[in-house]
Structure formats: C-alpha cells, structure tokens
Amino acid sequence: MLIKRPRGWEIPEALVTPEEVFLNRRAFMAASGSIAAGAILGGGALVSRSLDEAEAATRHPTADLYPARRNPKYKVERPITPESVNATYNNFYEFGPHKQISSAAQALKTHPWAIRIDGLVEKPMTVDAAKLIRRMPLEERLYRHRCVEAWSMTVPWTGFPLSELVKLARPLSSARYIRLETFLDPQTARGQRASWYPWPYVEGLTIHEAMNELAFMVTGAYGKPLHKQFGAPIRLHLPWKYGFKSIKSIVRISFTKRRPKSFWETVQGSEYGFWANVNPKVPHPRWSQATERVLGTNERIPTRIYNGYGPWVAHLYKNLKGEKLFM
Ligand code: MTE
C-alpha cells in the first residue's frame, strides 16, 4: 500500500507558528495545550513527581513512527553498542560535567518543544518538534560515533537528512553557515548553573556540510524516540567529526553569513576548533587520536581519517587551505 507522507518542504500552515505567537513563548506553550498546569503549580518535589508520572503515562507523541526502516547504505563493520552501555555513558554538560547524567536528564520536558528557524531565510518560523518529525522522511542508519576524548560507539540512529531541514528553511543565497543552539533552562539543567561555561551550547557547520548526505538530524535511537540523555527530542549527528559537533536538544537553527563560534571553541579554542574532523594523525594537544576505546568491550582499535567516512566528505575540504581542519 502506498502511503503518501509530505516531503519536508511541503510544510502545512498548521505546523508553522506565527512570529507573534512565538515571541510570546508562554502563549505558544499554552497554545500547544499541556504545560500550562505545570506553570501554575510550580516546583515542589511532590508536584514534579506527579507531573513526571503523568508524562510517562502519556504516550510519546512520535512513538508510532518507530522503528523506522533501516537504510542499508550506511553499514558499519563493528557490532552495535548495547543500548544499556550507550544510555548510561553520555556527554551532556547541561546536566553535569561527567558521563552519568542519564537520571538527571529525565527532568527535561521534551514536548511540546519549539524550534526556531531564523536568520538568513526567506521566512523565519517556529515549528513544534513532534510535528516536524512527523512530516520528515524517517530512516534508521548505523553510524560510527567518535568522541574527541578517544572513545567510540556504533549507534542505530533514526532521523532524517539535515538537507531536508535546509530545504524547509529556504535559506537566502547569502547564507553560508548554520548555527544550532541548545535549550537554556538552569532550573531544570543544573549544569547550566556553572557560570564559567558560555551557555547555551552552540555548534555550527557550513551549508555545504549540512547538505552532505551524511549530516543527520537524529530523532530516535535503538528503534525508539530519543532518550532524553541522547538529546531529545532532536539532535544532530555528523559522523565524520568529533562528537562535540553533534549538538543535542536543539531549540534554534539560524542561517548566517559569518562562521558561528561554538561552545567548546569559546571555552578552549586551542583544543576544540570549528572543523573538528576526525584524523588519527593529528593529536589533541593533550592526548593522541591514533586509537579509540570501543565502549562496551574496551577494545582499542585504530582511528580512521574522517572516522571512515572520507569517500563521502573529503571533497568538502579540498580547497580550504590554511584551516585547522582536524581539531
Ligand atoms: N550537546 C549538548 N547540548 N551538550 C553537550 O554537552 N556534548 C557533546 C555532544 N553534544 C554535548 C552535546 C559531546 S562532547 C559528545 S561526545 C556527544 O554529544 C555525546 O553524545 P552521546 O551522549 O549521545 O554519546
């Protein structure tokens, strides 16, 4: 049976929140119908527990979309990292500067979830994440995931090509970069109370990189909607780059003329650059990148240039002389 799912750029009016509604975020949230009660009740432990239970009892708004069909084009020669390992070893500094943030991350309310698309686009818009995900052509891909800290995983992500989102946004010809931003909510995300970090988390890439078929907006993993610790409801994954480029829990996507400065570039630009392409021959200033530790087995294996994705992406960097492409 043929089921017609509209392509990303055929976005219905109902999916787009008018500018004036977005500007009043409170009104937007009330309009989408479920969190006004939370705002009125405020924050006692008993209240937040009962809201959590209510949320858990409610069916996830995109649960029926999973598992999505696996795209056999994206193969990995390594076994998939067990979900239990992946789900308990995460970098999500909003919830703390260590790997065991999974239970703290459950405090994040991921629906409704407004995503602002603005900057050098034909028409700025705000979309609700669940509605956006429902309209996109979801597929599962097996990707290698390599952190700058020299550990790695293999993850069955579900999502859609970032290029679909670029088409939806209709950037102007003057746009050269995309800047992505994570939520800012120190009440919920205690890590954001650490004032020495330049919150919110920001990342960026060129439009050429964004249009590459590997650039993936991730909405699920292991055949389910994303766990909160993975960056629900929507994150990026750029498998040829170090993991810090793969920004989580995105609330804003802006098209810009100037190269955006990322969170880690602001924190320590001499160690974490804009390009951050994986290269075993270019060490981090404080450690080697020649090998990586496979999470789950702790095996040490050689790292590959562009994390093994050179045939897809090496051409993007051919004419970039004098740029630090691998840090
Ligand atoms: N995005 C946000 N918003 N905050 C973060 O701390 N950490 C980055 C990246 N995206 C991070 C983030 C880093 S350093 C890595 S390695 C990956 O997320 C980790 O993703 P994972 O926890 O799903 O393995």
Tab-separated table of C-alpha atoms and ligand atoms in Angstrom:
chain	number	residue	atom	x	y	z
A	1	MET	CA	0.000	0.000	0.000
A	2	LEU	CA	1.376	3.419	-0.916
A	3	ILE	CA	1.286	5.873	1.960
A	4	LYS	CA	1.967	9.452	0.939
A	5	ARG	CA	3.962	11.343	3.518
A	6	PRO	CA	4.514	15.002	2.550
A	7	ARG	CA	8.163	15.924	1.991
A	8	GLY	CA	9.812	18.270	4.445
A	9	TRP	CA	9.384	21.416	2.462
A	10	GLU	CA	5.677	20.800	1.883
A	11	ILE	CA	5.103	22.057	5.385
A	12	PRO	CA	1.457	22.696	6.205
A	13	GLU	CA	0.464	26.046	7.659
A	14	ALA	CA	-0.619	24.381	10.898
A	15	LEU	CA	2.958	23.286	11.567
A	16	VAL	CA	4.306	26.817	11.472
A	17	THR	CA	3.715	29.049	14.447
A	18	PRO	CA	3.228	32.688	13.518
A	19	GLU	CA	6.027	35.034	14.553
A	20	GLU	CA	3.898	36.990	17.026
A	21	VAL	CA	2.900	33.797	18.849
A	22	PHE	CA	6.491	32.613	19.077
A	23	LEU	CA	7.623	35.918	20.517
A	24	ASN	CA	5.416	35.181	23.477
A	25	ARG	CA	6.790	31.726	24.342
A	26	ARG	CA	4.393	31.361	27.230
A	27	ALA	CA	1.478	31.885	24.884
A	28	PHE	CA	2.982	29.387	22.449
A	29	MET	CA	3.267	26.735	25.127
A	30	ALA	CA	-0.248	27.368	26.364
A	31	ALA	CA	-1.500	27.206	22.794
A	32	SER	CA	0.018	23.768	22.383
A	33	GLY	CA	-2.029	22.733	25.270
A	34	SER	CA	-0.347	20.732	28.011
A	35	ILE	CA	2.106	22.552	30.184
A	36	ALA	CA	0.049	25.441	31.491
A	37	ALA	CA	-0.725	23.304	34.536
A	38	GLY	CA	2.981	22.959	35.289
A	39	ALA	CA	3.453	26.714	35.166
A	40	ILE	CA	0.611	27.275	37.602
A	41	LEU	CA	1.543	24.505	40.018
A	42	GLY	CA	5.201	25.491	40.313
A	43	GLY	CA	8.018	23.325	41.536
A	44	GLY	CA	7.542	21.270	44.777
A	45	ALA	CA	9.001	17.735	44.717
A	46	LEU	CA	5.575	16.136	45.035
A	47	VAL	CA	4.199	18.184	42.167
A	48	SER	CA	7.111	17.486	39.820
A	49	ARG	CA	6.912	13.760	40.622
A	50	SER	CA	3.258	13.634	39.741
A	51	LEU	CA	3.898	15.577	36.507
A	52	ASP	CA	6.673	13.107	35.598
A	53	GLU	CA	4.314	10.213	36.193
A	54	ALA	CA	1.663	11.887	34.095
A	55	GLU	CA	4.184	12.423	31.286
A	56	ALA	CA	5.388	8.818	31.472
A	57	ALA	CA	1.819	7.597	31.312
A	58	THR	CA	1.124	9.692	28.231
A	59	ARG	CA	2.151	8.037	25.016
A	60	HIS	CA	5.184	9.654	23.415
A	61	PRO	CA	3.859	11.907	20.601
A	62	THR	CA	6.002	10.212	17.926
A	63	ALA	CA	6.220	6.649	19.322
A	64	ASP	CA	4.234	5.205	16.417
A	65	LEU	CA	6.960	6.257	13.928
A	66	TYR	CA	9.476	3.742	15.338
A	67	PRO	CA	11.198	1.534	14.403
A	68	ALA	CA	11.829	3.195	11.043
A	69	ARG	CA	13.120	1.290	8.027
A	70	ARG	CA	16.908	0.779	8.150
A	71	ASN	CA	18.765	2.313	5.194
A	72	PRO	CA	21.195	-0.461	4.143
A	73	LYS	CA	23.529	2.059	2.511
A	74	TYR	CA	25.018	3.063	5.865
A	75	LYS	CA	26.806	-0.035	7.103
A	76	VAL	CA	29.273	-0.357	9.956
A	77	GLU	CA	31.749	-3.225	10.274
A	78	ARG	CA	31.545	-3.179	14.083
A	79	PRO	CA	28.815	-4.543	16.369
A	80	ILE	CA	26.150	-2.127	17.604
A	81	THR	CA	26.967	-0.758	21.060
A	82	PRO	CA	24.460	-2.172	23.566
A	83	GLU	CA	21.748	0.363	24.378
A	84	SER	CA	22.373	-0.116	28.116
A	85	VAL	CA	26.013	0.988	27.650
A	86	ASN	CA	25.173	3.961	25.428
A	87	ALA	CA	22.274	5.144	27.605
A	88	THR	CA	24.438	5.339	30.735
A	89	TYR	CA	27.596	6.957	29.336
A	90	ASN	CA	26.811	10.374	27.901
A	91	ASN	CA	28.247	13.825	27.452
A	92	PHE	CA	25.513	16.366	28.160
A	93	TYR	CA	27.153	19.139	30.158
A	94	GLU	CA	23.795	20.807	30.777
A	95	PHE	CA	23.259	18.017	33.317
A	96	GLY	CA	26.810	17.790	34.658
A	97	PRO	CA	30.447	17.545	33.559
A	98	HIS	CA	30.608	13.730	33.810
A	99	LYS	CA	29.170	10.730	31.985
A	100	GLN	CA	26.459	9.628	34.457
A	101	ILE	CA	23.847	12.260	33.620
A	102	SER	CA	21.086	9.919	32.449
A	103	SER	CA	18.855	10.184	35.501
A	104	ALA	CA	19.313	13.985	35.839
A	105	ALA	CA	18.390	14.363	32.143
A	106	GLN	CA	14.963	12.816	32.766
A	107	ALA	CA	13.896	16.196	34.238
A	108	LEU	CA	13.900	17.696	30.735
A	109	LYS	CA	10.377	18.175	29.372
A	110	THR	CA	10.633	17.394	25.680
A	111	HIS	CA	7.108	18.049	24.494
A	112	PRO	CA	5.816	20.440	23.459
A	113	TRP	CA	9.186	21.617	22.093
A	114	ALA	CA	9.505	24.740	19.935
A	115	ILE	CA	12.301	25.014	17.374
A	116	ARG	CA	13.020	28.442	15.948
A	117	ILE	CA	14.363	28.653	12.384
A	118	ASP	CA	15.661	32.138	11.609
A	119	GLY	CA	18.472	34.325	10.299
A	120	LEU	CA	19.076	34.475	6.531
A	121	VAL	CA	15.948	32.597	5.482
A	122	GLU	CA	13.016	33.590	3.301
A	123	LYS	CA	10.607	33.493	6.239
A	124	PRO	CA	11.554	32.856	9.891
A	125	MET	CA	9.345	30.247	11.517
A	126	THR	CA	8.800	28.256	14.659
A	127	VAL	CA	7.931	24.587	14.425
A	128	ASP	CA	6.904	22.078	17.053
A	129	ALA	CA	9.444	19.229	17.150
A	130	ALA	CA	6.898	16.392	17.191
A	131	LYS	CA	5.019	17.858	14.229
A	132	LEU	CA	8.257	18.435	12.326
A	133	ILE	CA	9.442	14.860	12.967
A	134	ARG	CA	6.092	13.506	11.795
A	135	ARG	CA	6.470	15.294	8.449
A	136	MET	CA	10.047	14.169	7.759
A	137	PRO	CA	11.182	11.016	5.904
A	138	LEU	CA	12.496	8.990	8.870
A	139	GLU	CA	15.008	6.199	8.384
A	140	GLU	CA	17.440	4.248	10.546
A	141	ARG	CA	21.192	4.480	9.916
A	142	LEU	CA	24.083	2.693	11.613
A	143	TYR	CA	26.762	5.298	12.289
A	144	ARG	CA	30.153	5.291	13.959
A	145	HIS	CA	30.262	7.867	16.757
A	146	ARG	CA	33.750	9.058	17.785
A	147	CYS	CA	34.246	11.406	20.742
A	148	VAL	CA	37.234	13.764	20.864
A	149	GLU	CA	38.040	12.042	24.190
A	150	ALA	CA	39.012	8.910	22.149
A	151	TRP	CA	36.094	6.599	22.930
A	152	SER	CA	33.666	5.370	20.306
A	153	MET	CA	30.340	3.637	19.776
A	154	THR	CA	28.207	2.294	16.953
A	155	VAL	CA	24.668	3.616	17.154
A	156	PRO	CA	21.464	2.813	15.258
A	157	TRP	CA	20.140	6.366	14.970
A	158	THR	CA	16.749	7.210	13.494
A	159	GLY	CA	16.244	10.573	11.851
A	160	PHE	CA	16.230	12.475	8.586
A	161	PRO	CA	18.875	14.195	6.457
A	162	LEU	CA	19.742	17.706	7.615
A	163	SER	CA	19.398	18.711	3.951
A	164	GLU	CA	15.610	18.216	4.302
A	165	LEU	CA	15.557	20.805	7.057
A	166	VAL	CA	17.644	23.215	4.978
A	167	LYS	CA	15.096	22.877	2.162
A	168	LEU	CA	12.280	23.543	4.594
A	169	ALA	CA	14.055	26.665	5.909
A	170	ARG	CA	14.630	28.119	2.417
A	171	PRO	CA	17.900	29.984	3.169
A	172	LEU	CA	18.840	33.107	1.218
A	173	SER	CA	21.809	32.881	-1.163
A	174	SER	CA	23.854	34.993	1.280
A	175	ALA	CA	23.682	32.272	3.977
A	176	ARG	CA	26.947	30.310	4.311
A	177	TYR	CA	26.742	28.710	7.760
A	178	ILE	CA	24.198	27.148	10.079
A	179	ARG	CA	24.309	27.897	13.787
A	180	LEU	CA	22.497	25.495	16.135
A	181	GLU	CA	21.621	26.189	19.756
A	182	THR	CA	20.533	24.002	22.696
A	183	PHE	CA	17.856	24.998	25.247
A	184	LEU	CA	18.697	27.290	28.173
A	185	ASP	CA	16.982	26.295	31.432
A	186	PRO	CA	19.242	26.275	34.505
A	187	GLN	CA	16.204	25.438	36.686
A	188	THR	CA	15.943	22.033	35.009
A	189	ALA	CA	19.515	21.548	33.832
A	190	ARG	CA	21.691	22.156	36.871
A	191	GLY	CA	24.897	22.037	34.829
A	192	GLN	CA	23.842	25.358	33.322
A	193	ARG	CA	24.277	26.965	36.744
A	194	ALA	CA	28.059	26.637	36.184
A	195	SER	CA	28.674	30.246	35.177
A	196	TRP	CA	32.154	29.614	33.717
A	197	TYR	CA	30.579	27.875	30.692
A	198	PRO	CA	29.175	30.049	27.847
A	199	TRP	CA	25.606	28.688	27.855
A	200	PRO	CA	23.646	27.881	25.808
A	201	TYR	CA	25.579	25.150	23.949
A	202	VAL	CA	26.144	26.284	20.354
A	203	GLU	CA	27.525	24.483	17.317
A	204	GLY	CA	27.905	25.297	13.659
A	205	LEU	CA	28.694	23.942	10.220
A	206	THR	CA	28.823	25.182	6.640
A	207	ILE	CA	25.800	24.866	4.382
A	208	HIS	CA	27.897	22.576	2.145
A	209	GLU	CA	28.488	20.260	5.112
A	210	ALA	CA	24.806	20.433	6.034
A	211	MET	CA	23.796	19.390	2.515
A	212	ASN	CA	26.109	16.350	2.611
A	213	GLU	CA	24.022	13.193	2.739
A	214	LEU	CA	25.676	12.009	5.977
A	215	ALA	CA	24.583	15.042	8.048
A	216	PHE	CA	21.695	13.605	10.041
A	217	MET	CA	19.044	15.122	12.311
A	218	VAL	CA	18.501	12.448	14.936
A	219	THR	CA	15.085	11.893	16.476
A	220	GLY	CA	15.411	8.325	17.746
A	221	ALA	CA	17.831	5.529	18.590
A	222	TYR	CA	17.559	1.768	19.039
A	223	GLY	CA	14.203	1.791	17.274
A	224	LYS	CA	12.542	4.263	19.678
A	225	PRO	CA	12.188	8.007	20.147
A	226	LEU	CA	15.412	9.509	21.556
A	227	HIS	CA	16.141	9.020	25.229
A	228	LYS	CA	16.459	12.367	26.964
A	229	GLN	CA	20.151	11.780	27.697
A	230	PHE	CA	20.765	11.323	23.952
A	231	GLY	CA	19.482	14.869	23.294
A	232	ALA	CA	15.721	14.518	22.868
A	233	PRO	CA	13.641	15.490	21.070
A	234	ILE	CA	16.067	16.308	18.258
A	235	ARG	CA	19.848	16.444	17.889
A	236	LEU	CA	22.443	16.465	15.158
A	237	HIS	CA	24.922	13.742	14.229
A	238	LEU	CA	27.897	14.411	11.928
A	239	PRO	CA	29.649	11.021	11.925
A	240	TRP	CA	32.897	12.214	10.286
A	241	LYS	CA	33.508	14.801	13.005
A	242	TYR	CA	34.302	14.558	16.702
A	243	GLY	CA	31.169	14.062	18.779
A	244	PHE	CA	31.086	17.546	20.301
A	245	LYS	CA	29.860	18.881	16.928
A	246	SER	CA	26.730	16.719	17.316
A	247	ILE	CA	24.668	19.164	19.363
A	248	LYS	CA	21.763	17.866	21.472
A	249	SER	CA	18.231	19.101	22.283
A	250	ILE	CA	18.164	21.831	19.635
A	251	VAL	CA	15.835	24.826	20.036
A	252	ARG	CA	17.192	27.194	17.419
A	253	ILE	CA	18.630	26.853	13.917
A	254	SER	CA	19.957	30.084	12.382
A	255	PHE	CA	21.359	30.682	8.907
A	256	THR	CA	24.281	33.118	8.969
A	257	LYS	CA	26.843	34.826	6.797
A	258	ARG	CA	29.588	34.665	9.440
A	259	ARG	CA	31.085	31.500	10.879
A	260	PRO	CA	29.458	30.840	14.266
A	261	LYS	CA	31.651	30.352	17.314
A	262	SER	CA	30.854	27.123	19.095
A	263	PHE	CA	30.530	26.421	22.816
A	264	TRP	CA	33.807	24.481	23.032
A	265	GLU	CA	35.633	26.942	20.786
A	266	THR	CA	34.691	29.661	23.266
A	267	VAL	CA	35.768	27.514	26.229
A	268	GLN	CA	39.121	26.409	24.762
A	269	GLY	CA	39.685	27.378	21.129
A	270	SER	CA	43.227	25.952	21.038
A	271	GLU	CA	41.836	22.439	21.693
A	272	TYR	CA	38.376	22.400	20.060
A	273	GLY	CA	38.076	24.112	16.696
A	274	PHE	CA	35.291	24.793	14.233
A	275	TRP	CA	36.046	21.946	11.793
A	276	ALA	CA	36.879	19.086	14.206
A	277	ASN	CA	37.138	16.413	11.514
A	278	VAL	CA	38.443	13.085	12.838
A	279	ASN	CA	42.097	12.415	11.978
A	280	PRO	CA	44.281	9.810	13.742
A	281	LYS	CA	47.424	11.707	12.715
A	282	VAL	CA	46.509	14.988	14.369
A	283	PRO	CA	46.729	14.604	18.154
A	284	HIS	CA	44.664	16.610	20.567
A	285	PRO	CA	47.110	18.931	22.408
A	286	ARG	CA	46.794	16.688	25.482
A	287	TRP	CA	46.383	13.150	24.050
A	288	SER	CA	46.791	11.009	20.931
A	289	GLN	CA	43.919	10.449	18.495
A	290	ALA	CA	45.617	7.435	16.835
A	291	THR	CA	43.326	4.875	18.505
A	292	GLU	CA	39.952	4.783	20.225
A	293	ARG	CA	38.377	2.733	23.021
A	294	VAL	CA	35.234	0.899	21.914
A	295	LEU	CA	32.589	1.307	24.610
A	296	GLY	CA	31.121	-1.994	25.693
A	297	THR	CA	34.244	-4.097	25.003
A	298	ASN	CA	37.005	-1.614	25.920
A	299	GLU	CA	38.910	-2.866	22.886
A	300	ARG	CA	41.449	-0.378	21.413
A	301	ILE	CA	41.183	-0.018	17.654
A	302	PRO	CA	42.857	2.286	15.125
A	303	THR	CA	41.026	5.531	14.363
A	304	ARG	CA	40.325	6.257	10.697
A	305	ILE	CA	40.536	9.582	8.905
A	306	TYR	CA	37.108	11.246	8.785
A	307	ASN	CA	36.067	8.369	11.074
A	308	GLY	CA	35.938	6.125	7.991
A	309	TYR	CA	33.651	8.470	6.024
A	310	GLY	CA	36.332	10.032	3.749
A	311	PRO	CA	34.707	8.904	0.475
A	312	TRP	CA	31.588	10.913	1.415
A	313	VAL	CA	33.184	14.061	2.788
A	314	ALA	CA	36.881	14.567	1.950
A	315	HIS	CA	35.978	16.645	-1.131
A	316	LEU	CA	34.291	19.237	1.091
A	317	TYR	CA	37.701	20.326	2.384
A	318	LYS	CA	39.874	20.161	-0.759
A	319	ASN	CA	40.127	23.912	-1.311
A	320	LEU	CA	40.337	25.009	2.304
A	321	LYS	CA	43.968	25.974	2.667
A	322	GLY	CA	45.310	27.247	5.972
A	323	GLU	CA	42.335	25.991	8.007
A	324	LYS	CA	42.808	23.717	11.022
A	325	LEU	CA	40.538	21.001	9.669
A	326	PHE	CA	41.309	18.329	12.281
A	327	MET	CA	40.998	19.989	15.679
B	1	MTE	N1	25.205	18.756	23.104
B	1	MTE	C1	24.901	19.491	24.189
B	1	MTE	N2	23.860	20.321	24.127
B	1	MTE	N3	25.610	19.422	25.334
B	1	MTE	C2	26.728	18.613	25.431
B	1	MTE	O1	27.375	18.595	26.491
B	1	MTE	N4	28.194	17.011	24.301
B	1	MTE	C3	28.754	16.669	23.004
B	1	MTE	C4	27.672	16.226	22.011
B	1	MTE	N5	26.541	17.131	22.063
B	1	MTE	C5	27.085	17.826	24.305
B	1	MTE	C6	26.268	17.904	23.154
B	1	MTE	C7	29.774	15.625	23.079
B	1	MTE	S1	31.267	16.123	23.737
B	1	MTE	C8	29.580	14.376	22.624
B	1	MTE	S2	30.848	13.256	22.543
B	1	MTE	C9	28.253	13.908	22.216
B	1	MTE	O2	27.243	14.904	22.347
B	1	MTE	C10	27.861	12.740	23.079
B	1	MTE	O3	26.665	12.176	22.620
B	1	MTE	P1	26.094	10.874	23.361
B	1	MTE	O4	25.967	11.211	24.810
B	1	MTE	O5	24.793	10.581	22.699
B	1	MTE	O6	27.120	9.781	23.134
